[in-house]
PDB file of C-alpha atoms in Angstrom:
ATOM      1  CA  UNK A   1     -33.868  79.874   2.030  1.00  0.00           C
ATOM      2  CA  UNK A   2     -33.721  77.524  -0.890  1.00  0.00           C
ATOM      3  CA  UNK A   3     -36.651  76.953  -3.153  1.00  0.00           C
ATOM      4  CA  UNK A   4     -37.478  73.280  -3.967  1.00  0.00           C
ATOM      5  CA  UNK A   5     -38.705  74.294  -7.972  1.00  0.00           C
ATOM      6  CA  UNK A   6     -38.199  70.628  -9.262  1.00  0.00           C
ATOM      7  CA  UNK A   7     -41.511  71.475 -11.511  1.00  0.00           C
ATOM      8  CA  UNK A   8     -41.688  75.199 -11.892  1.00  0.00           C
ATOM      9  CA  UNK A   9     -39.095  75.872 -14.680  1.00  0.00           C
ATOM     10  CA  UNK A  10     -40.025  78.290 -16.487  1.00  0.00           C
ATOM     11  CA  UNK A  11     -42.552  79.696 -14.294  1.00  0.00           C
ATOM     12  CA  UNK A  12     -42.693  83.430 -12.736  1.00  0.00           C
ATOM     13  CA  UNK A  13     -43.450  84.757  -9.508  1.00  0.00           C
ATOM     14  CA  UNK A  14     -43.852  88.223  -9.016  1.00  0.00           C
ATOM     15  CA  UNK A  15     -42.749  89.234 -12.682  1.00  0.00           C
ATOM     16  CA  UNK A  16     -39.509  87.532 -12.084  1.00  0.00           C
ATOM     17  CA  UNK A  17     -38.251  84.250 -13.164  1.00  0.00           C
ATOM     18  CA  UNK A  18     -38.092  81.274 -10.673  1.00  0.00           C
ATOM     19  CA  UNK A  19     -34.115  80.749  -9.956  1.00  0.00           C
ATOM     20  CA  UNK A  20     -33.750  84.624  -9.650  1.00  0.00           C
ATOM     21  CA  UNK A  21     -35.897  85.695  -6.863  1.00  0.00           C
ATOM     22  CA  UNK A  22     -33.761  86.461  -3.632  1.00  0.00           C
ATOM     23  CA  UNK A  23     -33.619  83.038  -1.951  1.00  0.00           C
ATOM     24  CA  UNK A  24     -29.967  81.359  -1.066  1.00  0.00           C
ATOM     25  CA  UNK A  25     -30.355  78.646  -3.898  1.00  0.00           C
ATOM     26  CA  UNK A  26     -33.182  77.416  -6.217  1.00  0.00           C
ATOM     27  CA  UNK A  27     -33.383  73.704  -7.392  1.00  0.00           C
ATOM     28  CA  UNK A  28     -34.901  72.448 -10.403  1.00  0.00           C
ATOM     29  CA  UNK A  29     -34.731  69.006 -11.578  1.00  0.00           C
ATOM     30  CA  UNK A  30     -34.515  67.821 -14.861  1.00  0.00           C
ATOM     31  CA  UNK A  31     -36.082  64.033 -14.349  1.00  0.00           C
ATOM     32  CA  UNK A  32     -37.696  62.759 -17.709  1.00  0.00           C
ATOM     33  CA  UNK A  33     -41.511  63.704 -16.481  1.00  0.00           C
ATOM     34  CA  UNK A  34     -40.271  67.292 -15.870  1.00  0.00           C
ATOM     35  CA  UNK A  35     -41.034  70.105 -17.896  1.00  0.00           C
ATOM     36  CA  UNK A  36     -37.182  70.202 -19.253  1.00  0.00           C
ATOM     37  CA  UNK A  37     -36.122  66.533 -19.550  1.00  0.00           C
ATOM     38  CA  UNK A  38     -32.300  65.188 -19.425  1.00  0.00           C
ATOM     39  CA  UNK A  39     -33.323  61.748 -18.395  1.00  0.00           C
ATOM     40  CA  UNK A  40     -32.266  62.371 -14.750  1.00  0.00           C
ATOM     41  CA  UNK A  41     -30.377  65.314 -12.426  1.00  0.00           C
ATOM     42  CA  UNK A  42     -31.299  68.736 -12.160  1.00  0.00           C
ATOM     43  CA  UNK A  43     -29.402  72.263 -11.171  1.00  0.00           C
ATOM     44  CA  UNK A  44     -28.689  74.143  -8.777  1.00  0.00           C
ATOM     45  CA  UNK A  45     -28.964  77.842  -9.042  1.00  0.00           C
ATOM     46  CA  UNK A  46     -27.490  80.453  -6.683  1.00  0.00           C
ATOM     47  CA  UNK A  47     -25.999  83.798  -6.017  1.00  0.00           C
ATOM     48  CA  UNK A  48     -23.744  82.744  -3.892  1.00  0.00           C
ATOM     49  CA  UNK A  49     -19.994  81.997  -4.739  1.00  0.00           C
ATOM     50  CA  UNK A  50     -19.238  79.947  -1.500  1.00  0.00           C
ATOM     51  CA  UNK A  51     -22.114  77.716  -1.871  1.00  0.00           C
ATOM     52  CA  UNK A  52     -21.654  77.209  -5.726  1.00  0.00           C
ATOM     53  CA  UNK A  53     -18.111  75.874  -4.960  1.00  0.00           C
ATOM     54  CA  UNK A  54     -19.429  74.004  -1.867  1.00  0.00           C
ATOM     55  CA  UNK A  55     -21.967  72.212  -4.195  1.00  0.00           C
ATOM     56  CA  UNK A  56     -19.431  71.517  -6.876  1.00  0.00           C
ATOM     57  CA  UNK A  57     -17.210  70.137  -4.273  1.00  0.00           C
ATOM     58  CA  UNK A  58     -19.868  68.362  -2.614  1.00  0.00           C
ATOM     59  CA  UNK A  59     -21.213  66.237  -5.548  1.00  0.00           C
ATOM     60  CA  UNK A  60     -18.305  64.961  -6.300  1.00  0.00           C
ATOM     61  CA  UNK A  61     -16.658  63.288  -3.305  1.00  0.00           C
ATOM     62  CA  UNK A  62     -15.875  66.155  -1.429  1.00  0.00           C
ATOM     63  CA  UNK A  63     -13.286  66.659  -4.412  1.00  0.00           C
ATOM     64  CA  UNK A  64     -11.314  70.184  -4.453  1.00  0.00           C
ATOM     65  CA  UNK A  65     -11.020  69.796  -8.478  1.00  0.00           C
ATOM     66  CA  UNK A  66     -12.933  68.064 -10.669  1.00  0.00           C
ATOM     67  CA  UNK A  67     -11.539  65.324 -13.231  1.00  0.00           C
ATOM     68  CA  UNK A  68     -12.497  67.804 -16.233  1.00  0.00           C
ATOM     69  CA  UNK A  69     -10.259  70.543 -15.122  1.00  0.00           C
ATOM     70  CA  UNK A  70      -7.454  67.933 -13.893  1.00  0.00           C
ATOM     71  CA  UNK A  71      -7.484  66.378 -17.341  1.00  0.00           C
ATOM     72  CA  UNK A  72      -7.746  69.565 -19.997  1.00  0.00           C
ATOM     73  CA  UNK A  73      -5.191  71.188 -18.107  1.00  0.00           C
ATOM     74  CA  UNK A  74      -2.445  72.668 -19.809  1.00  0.00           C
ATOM     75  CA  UNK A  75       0.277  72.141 -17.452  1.00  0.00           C
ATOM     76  CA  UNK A  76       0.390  69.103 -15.059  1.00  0.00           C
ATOM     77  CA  UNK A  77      -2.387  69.421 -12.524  1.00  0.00           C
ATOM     78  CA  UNK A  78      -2.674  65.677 -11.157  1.00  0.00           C
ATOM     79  CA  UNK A  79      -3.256  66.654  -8.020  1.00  0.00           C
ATOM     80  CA  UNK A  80      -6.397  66.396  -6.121  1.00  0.00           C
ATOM     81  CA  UNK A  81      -7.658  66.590  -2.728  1.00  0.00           C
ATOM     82  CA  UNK A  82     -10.664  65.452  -0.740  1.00  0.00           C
ATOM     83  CA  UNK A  83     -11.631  68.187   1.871  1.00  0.00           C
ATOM     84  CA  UNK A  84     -14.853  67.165   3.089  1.00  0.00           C
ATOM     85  CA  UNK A  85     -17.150  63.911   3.185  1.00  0.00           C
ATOM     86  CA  UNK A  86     -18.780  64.299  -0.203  1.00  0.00           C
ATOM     87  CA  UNK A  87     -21.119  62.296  -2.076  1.00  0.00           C
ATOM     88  CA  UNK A  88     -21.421  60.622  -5.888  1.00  0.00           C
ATOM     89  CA  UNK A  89     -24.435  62.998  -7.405  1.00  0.00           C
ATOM     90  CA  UNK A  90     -23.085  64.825 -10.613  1.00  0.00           C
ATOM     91  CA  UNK A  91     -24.961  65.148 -13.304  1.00  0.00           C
ATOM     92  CA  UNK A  92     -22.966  63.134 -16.317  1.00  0.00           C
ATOM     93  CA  UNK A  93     -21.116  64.948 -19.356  1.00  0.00           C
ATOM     94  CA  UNK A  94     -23.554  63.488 -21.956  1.00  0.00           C
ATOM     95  CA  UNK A  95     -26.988  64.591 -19.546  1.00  0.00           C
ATOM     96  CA  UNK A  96     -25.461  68.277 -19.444  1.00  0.00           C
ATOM     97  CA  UNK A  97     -24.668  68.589 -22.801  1.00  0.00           C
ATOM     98  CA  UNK A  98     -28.504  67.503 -23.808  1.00  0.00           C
ATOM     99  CA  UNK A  99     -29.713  70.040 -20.575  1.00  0.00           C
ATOM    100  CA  UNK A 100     -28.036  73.026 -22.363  1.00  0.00           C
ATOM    101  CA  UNK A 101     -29.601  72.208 -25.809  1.00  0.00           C
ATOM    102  CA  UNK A 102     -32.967  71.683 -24.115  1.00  0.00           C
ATOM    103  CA  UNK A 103     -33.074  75.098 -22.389  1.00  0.00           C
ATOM    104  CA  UNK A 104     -32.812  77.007 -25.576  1.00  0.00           C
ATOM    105  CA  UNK A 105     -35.854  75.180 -25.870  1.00  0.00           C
ATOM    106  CA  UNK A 106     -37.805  76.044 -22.844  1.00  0.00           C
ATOM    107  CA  UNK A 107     -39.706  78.948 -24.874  1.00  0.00           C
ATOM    108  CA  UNK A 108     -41.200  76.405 -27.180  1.00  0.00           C
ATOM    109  CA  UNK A 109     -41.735  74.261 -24.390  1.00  0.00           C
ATOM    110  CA  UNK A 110     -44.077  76.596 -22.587  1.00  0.00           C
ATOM    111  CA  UNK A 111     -45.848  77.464 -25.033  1.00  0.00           C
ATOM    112  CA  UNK A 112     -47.092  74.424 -26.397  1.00  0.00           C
ATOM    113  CA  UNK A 113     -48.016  73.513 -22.935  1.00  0.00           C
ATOM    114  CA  UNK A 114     -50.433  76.195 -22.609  1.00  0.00           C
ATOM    115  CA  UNK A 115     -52.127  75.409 -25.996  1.00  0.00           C
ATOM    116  CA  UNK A 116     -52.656  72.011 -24.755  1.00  0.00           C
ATOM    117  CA  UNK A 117     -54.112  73.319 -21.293  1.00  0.00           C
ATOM    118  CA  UNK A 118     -56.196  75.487 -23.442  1.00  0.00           C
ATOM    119  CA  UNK A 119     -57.442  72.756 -25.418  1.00  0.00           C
ATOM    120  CA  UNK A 120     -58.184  70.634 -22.274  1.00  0.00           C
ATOM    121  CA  UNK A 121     -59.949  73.783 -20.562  1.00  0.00           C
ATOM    122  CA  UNK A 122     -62.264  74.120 -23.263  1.00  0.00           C
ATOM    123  CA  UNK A 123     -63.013  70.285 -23.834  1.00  0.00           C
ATOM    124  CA  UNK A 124     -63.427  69.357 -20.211  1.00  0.00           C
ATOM    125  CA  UNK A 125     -65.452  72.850 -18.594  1.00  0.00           C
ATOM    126  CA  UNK A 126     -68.523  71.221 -18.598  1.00  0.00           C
ATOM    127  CA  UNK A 127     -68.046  67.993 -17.019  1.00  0.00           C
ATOM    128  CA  UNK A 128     -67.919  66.986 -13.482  1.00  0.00           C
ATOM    129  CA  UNK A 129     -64.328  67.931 -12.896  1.00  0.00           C
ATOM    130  CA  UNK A 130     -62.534  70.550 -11.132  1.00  0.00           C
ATOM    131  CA  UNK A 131     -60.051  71.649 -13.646  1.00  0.00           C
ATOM    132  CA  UNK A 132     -56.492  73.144 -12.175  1.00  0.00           C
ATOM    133  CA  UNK A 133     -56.252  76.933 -11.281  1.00  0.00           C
ATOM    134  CA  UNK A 134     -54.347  79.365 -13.547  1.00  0.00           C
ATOM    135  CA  UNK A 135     -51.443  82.131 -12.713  1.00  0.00           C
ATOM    136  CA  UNK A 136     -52.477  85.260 -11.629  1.00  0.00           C
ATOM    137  CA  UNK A 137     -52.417  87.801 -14.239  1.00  0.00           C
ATOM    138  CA  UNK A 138     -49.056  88.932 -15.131  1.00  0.00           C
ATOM    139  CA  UNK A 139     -47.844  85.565 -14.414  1.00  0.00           C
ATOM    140  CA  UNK A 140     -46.269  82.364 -16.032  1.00  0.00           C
ATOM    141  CA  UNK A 141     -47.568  78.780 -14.996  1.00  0.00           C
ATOM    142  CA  UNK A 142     -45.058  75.998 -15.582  1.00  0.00           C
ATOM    143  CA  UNK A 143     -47.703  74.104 -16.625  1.00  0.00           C
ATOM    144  CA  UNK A 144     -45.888  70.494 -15.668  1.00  0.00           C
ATOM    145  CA  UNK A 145     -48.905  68.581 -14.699  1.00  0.00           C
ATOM    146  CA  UNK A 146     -52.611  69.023 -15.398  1.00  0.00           C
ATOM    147  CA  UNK A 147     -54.579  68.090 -12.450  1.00  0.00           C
ATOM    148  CA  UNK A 148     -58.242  67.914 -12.480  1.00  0.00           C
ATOM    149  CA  UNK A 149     -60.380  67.118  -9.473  1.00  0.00           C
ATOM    150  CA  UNK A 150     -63.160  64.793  -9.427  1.00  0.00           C
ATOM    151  CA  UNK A 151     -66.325  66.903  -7.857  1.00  0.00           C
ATOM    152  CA  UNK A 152     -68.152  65.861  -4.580  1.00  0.00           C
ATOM    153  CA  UNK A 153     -71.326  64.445  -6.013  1.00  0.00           C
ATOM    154  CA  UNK A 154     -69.424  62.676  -9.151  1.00  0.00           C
ATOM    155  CA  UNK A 155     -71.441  59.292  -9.669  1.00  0.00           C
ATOM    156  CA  UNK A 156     -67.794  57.779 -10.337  1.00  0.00           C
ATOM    157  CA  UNK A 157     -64.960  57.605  -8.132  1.00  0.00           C
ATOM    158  CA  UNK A 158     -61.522  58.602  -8.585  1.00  0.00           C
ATOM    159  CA  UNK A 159     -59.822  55.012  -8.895  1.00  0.00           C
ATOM    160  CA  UNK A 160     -62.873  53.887 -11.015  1.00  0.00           C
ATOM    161  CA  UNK A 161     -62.182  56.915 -13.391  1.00  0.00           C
ATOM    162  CA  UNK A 162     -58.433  55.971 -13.716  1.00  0.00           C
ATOM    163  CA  UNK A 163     -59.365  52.151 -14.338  1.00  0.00           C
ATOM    164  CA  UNK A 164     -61.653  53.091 -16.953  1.00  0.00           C
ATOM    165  CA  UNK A 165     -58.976  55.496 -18.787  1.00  0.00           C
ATOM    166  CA  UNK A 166     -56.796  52.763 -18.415  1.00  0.00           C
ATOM    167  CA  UNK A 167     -59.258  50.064 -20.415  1.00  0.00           C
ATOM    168  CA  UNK A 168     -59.114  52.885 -22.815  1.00  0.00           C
ATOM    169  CA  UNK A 169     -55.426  52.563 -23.157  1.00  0.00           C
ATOM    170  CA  UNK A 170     -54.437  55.940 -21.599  1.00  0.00           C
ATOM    171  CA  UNK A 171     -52.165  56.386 -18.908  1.00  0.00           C
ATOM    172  CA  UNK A 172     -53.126  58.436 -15.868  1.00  0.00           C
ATOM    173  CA  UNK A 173     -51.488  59.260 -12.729  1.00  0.00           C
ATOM    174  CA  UNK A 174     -52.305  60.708  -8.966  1.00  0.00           C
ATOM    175  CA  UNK A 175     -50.090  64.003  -7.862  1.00  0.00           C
ATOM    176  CA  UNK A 176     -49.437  63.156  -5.264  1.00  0.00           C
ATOM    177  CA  UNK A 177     -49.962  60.681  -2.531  1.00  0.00           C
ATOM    178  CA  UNK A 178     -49.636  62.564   1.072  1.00  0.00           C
ATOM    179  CA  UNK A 179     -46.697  61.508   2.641  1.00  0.00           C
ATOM    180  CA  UNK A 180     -48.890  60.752   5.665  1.00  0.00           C
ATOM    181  CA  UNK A 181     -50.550  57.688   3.767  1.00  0.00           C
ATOM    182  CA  UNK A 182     -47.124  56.414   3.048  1.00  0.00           C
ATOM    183  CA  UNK A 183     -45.881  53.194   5.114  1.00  0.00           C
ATOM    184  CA  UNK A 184     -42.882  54.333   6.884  1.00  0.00           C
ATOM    185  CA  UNK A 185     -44.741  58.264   7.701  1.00  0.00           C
ATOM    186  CA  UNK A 186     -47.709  56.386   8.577  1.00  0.00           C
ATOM    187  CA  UNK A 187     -46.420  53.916  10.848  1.00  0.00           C
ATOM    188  CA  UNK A 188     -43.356  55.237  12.124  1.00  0.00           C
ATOM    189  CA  UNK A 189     -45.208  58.637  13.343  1.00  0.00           C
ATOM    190  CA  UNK A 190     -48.698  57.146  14.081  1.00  0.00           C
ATOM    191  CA  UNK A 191     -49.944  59.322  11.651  1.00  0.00           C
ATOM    192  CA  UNK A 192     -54.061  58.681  10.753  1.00  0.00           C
ATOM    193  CA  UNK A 193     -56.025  59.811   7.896  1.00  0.00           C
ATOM    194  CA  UNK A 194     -58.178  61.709   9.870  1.00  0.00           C
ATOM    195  CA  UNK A 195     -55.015  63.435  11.000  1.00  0.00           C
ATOM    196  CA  UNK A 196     -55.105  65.444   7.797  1.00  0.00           C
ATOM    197  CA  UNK A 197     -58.487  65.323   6.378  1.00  0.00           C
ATOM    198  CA  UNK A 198     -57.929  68.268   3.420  1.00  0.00           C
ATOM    199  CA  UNK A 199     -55.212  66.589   2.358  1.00  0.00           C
ATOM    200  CA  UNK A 200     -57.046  63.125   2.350  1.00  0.00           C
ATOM    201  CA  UNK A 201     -60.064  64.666   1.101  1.00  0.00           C
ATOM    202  CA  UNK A 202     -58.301  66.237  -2.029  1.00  0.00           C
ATOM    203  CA  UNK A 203     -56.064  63.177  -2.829  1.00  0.00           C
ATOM    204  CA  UNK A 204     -59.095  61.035  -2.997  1.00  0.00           C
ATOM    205  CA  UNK A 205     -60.558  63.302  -5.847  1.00  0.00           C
ATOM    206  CA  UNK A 206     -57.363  64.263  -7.694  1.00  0.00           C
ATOM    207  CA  UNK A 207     -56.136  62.804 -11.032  1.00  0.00           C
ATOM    208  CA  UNK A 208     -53.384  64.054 -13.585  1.00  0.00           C
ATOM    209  CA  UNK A 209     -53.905  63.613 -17.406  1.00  0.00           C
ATOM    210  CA  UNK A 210     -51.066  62.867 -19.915  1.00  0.00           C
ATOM    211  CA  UNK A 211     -49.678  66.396 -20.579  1.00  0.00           C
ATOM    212  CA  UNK A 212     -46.505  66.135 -22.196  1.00  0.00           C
ATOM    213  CA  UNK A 213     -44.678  68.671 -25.442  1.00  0.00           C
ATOM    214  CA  UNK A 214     -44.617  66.112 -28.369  1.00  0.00           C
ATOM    215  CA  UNK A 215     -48.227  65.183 -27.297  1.00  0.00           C
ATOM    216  CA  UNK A 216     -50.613  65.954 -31.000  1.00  0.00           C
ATOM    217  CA  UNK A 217     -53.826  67.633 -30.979  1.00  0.00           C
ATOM    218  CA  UNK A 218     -54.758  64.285 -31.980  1.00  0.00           C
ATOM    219  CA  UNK A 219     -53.630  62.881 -29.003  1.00  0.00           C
ATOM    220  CA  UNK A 220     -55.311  65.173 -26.630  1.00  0.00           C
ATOM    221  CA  UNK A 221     -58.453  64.685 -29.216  1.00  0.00           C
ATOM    222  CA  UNK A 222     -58.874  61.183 -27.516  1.00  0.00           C
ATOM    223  CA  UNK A 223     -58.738  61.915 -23.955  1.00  0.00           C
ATOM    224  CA  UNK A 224     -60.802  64.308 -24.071  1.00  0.00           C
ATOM    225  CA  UNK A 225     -63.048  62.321 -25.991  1.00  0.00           C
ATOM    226  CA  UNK A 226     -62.633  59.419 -23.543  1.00  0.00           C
ATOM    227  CA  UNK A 227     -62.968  61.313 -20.340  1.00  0.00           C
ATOM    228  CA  UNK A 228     -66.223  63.040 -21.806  1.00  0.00           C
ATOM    229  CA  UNK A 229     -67.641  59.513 -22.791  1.00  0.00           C
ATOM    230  CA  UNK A 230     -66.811  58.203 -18.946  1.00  0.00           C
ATOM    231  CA  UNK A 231     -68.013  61.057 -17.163  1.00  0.00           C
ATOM    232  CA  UNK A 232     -71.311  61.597 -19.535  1.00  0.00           C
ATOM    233  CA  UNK A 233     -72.031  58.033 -19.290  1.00  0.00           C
ATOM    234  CA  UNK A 234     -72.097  58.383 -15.382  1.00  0.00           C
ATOM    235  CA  UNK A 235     -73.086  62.168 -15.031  1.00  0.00           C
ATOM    236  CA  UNK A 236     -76.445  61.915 -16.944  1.00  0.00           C
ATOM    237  CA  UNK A 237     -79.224  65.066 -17.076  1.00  0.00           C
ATOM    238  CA  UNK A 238     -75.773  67.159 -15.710  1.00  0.00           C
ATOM    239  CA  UNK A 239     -76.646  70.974 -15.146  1.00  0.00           C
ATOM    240  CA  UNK A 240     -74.424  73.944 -13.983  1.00  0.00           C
ATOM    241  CA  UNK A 241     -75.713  76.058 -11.316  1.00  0.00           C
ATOM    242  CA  UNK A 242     -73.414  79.228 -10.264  1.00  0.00           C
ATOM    243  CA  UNK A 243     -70.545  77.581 -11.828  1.00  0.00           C
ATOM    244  CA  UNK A 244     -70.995  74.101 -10.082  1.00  0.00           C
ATOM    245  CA  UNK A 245     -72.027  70.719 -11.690  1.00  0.00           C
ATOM    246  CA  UNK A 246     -75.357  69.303 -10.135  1.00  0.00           C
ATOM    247  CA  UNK A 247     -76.343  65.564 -11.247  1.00  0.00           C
ATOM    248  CA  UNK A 248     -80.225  64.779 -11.341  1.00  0.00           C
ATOM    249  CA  UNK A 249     -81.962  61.779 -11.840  1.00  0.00           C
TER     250      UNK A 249
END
């Protein structure tokens, strides 16, 4: 088993850590919109002794030593072999050094994260919106995106709401576009909206808002400012009945 966690660092499941539950290897990745940033590569994290050295070996040309340990040798060790068609995707020195730094940070990281979703849960509850769901208790959310949901009966849709942000000079995004609505998924395997209506249903509603460490309270201040002037200008005479936004008139 090996857990695709490219945005759950530092996030818990069951009490424990993701990247020590009992799975063959966990993978995070460390991409600049990720919740720890080294501009690009990730890590690979495992129990396993034989598949640590086949993934060392592997991401380096199938390479039996890397150049590190050829060159800081203290005897001649110029040798190297290739055992095995390998491929070019190490993580560089300078990346690495920077990814150690910024996991002593990950703490800090987290927790400013969940301010800001605080702040954005209590500025954006009584709008038209579906904000995201929260751990369970006992949990920890990663927190790398927040993703609110445009409700059924919003007067505005969800690519009018981003255009609007976007007048306003702040940068949305959609997570994510189902793979089935992608050219070469769509047309390669036949593959039809209506094929997957949840998915289609949800992706037509969904939008992320900037959520990011160094953001201010300032920052946050004005989109939630200009997401409440958007969605009161459409959702007029707005009530809340058993939790749920109605619109009249």
């Amino acid at each position: 088993v090996i857990e695709d966690a490219a945005h759950a660092l530092p996030a818990t499941s069951g009490g424990q850590l993701i990247g020590t539950l009992h799975s063959d290897a966990t993978v995070f990745s460390f991409y600049a919109t990720k919740t720890m940033a080294t501009g690009e590569g990730g890590m690979i994290v495992t129990r396993k002794c034989e598949l640590a050295a086949r993934s060392r070996m592997m991401r380096l040309h199938g390479i039996d030593r890397d150049a590190f340990d050829r060159y800081t040798s203290k005897t001649p060790a110029w040798v190297y072999r290739v055992v095995a068609p390998g491929f070019k995707y190490n993580m560089t020195d300078v990346a690495a050094a920077i990814g150690i730094h910024q996991l002593r940070k990950l703490d800090h990281f987290l927790q400013r994260r969940k301010e800001l979703v605080s702040r954005y849960d209590e500025g954006l509850r009584d709008l038209c919106l579906r904000l995201p769901a929260h751990a369970p208790d006992g949990e920890a959310h990663a927190w790398h995106l927040y993703v609110v949901r445009l409700e059924d009966d919003a007067p505005i849709s969800r690519d009018d709401f981003i255009n609007e942000m976007s007048k306003a000079g702040i940068g949305t995004s959609v997570h994510f576009i189902p793979l089935h609505l992608h050219p070469y998924w769509r047309d390669r395997y036949k593959l039809r909206p209506t094929d997957f209506p949840v998915a289609t249903r949800a992706y037509e509603h969904v939008v992320s808002l900037p959520l990011y460490t160094r953001m201010t309270d300032a920052d946050q201040d004005r989109v939630i400012r200009t997401v409440r002037r958007i969605l009161r200008r459409q959702c007029r005479n707005q009530v809340v009945v058993n939790g749920s936004p109605v619109i009249q008139g």
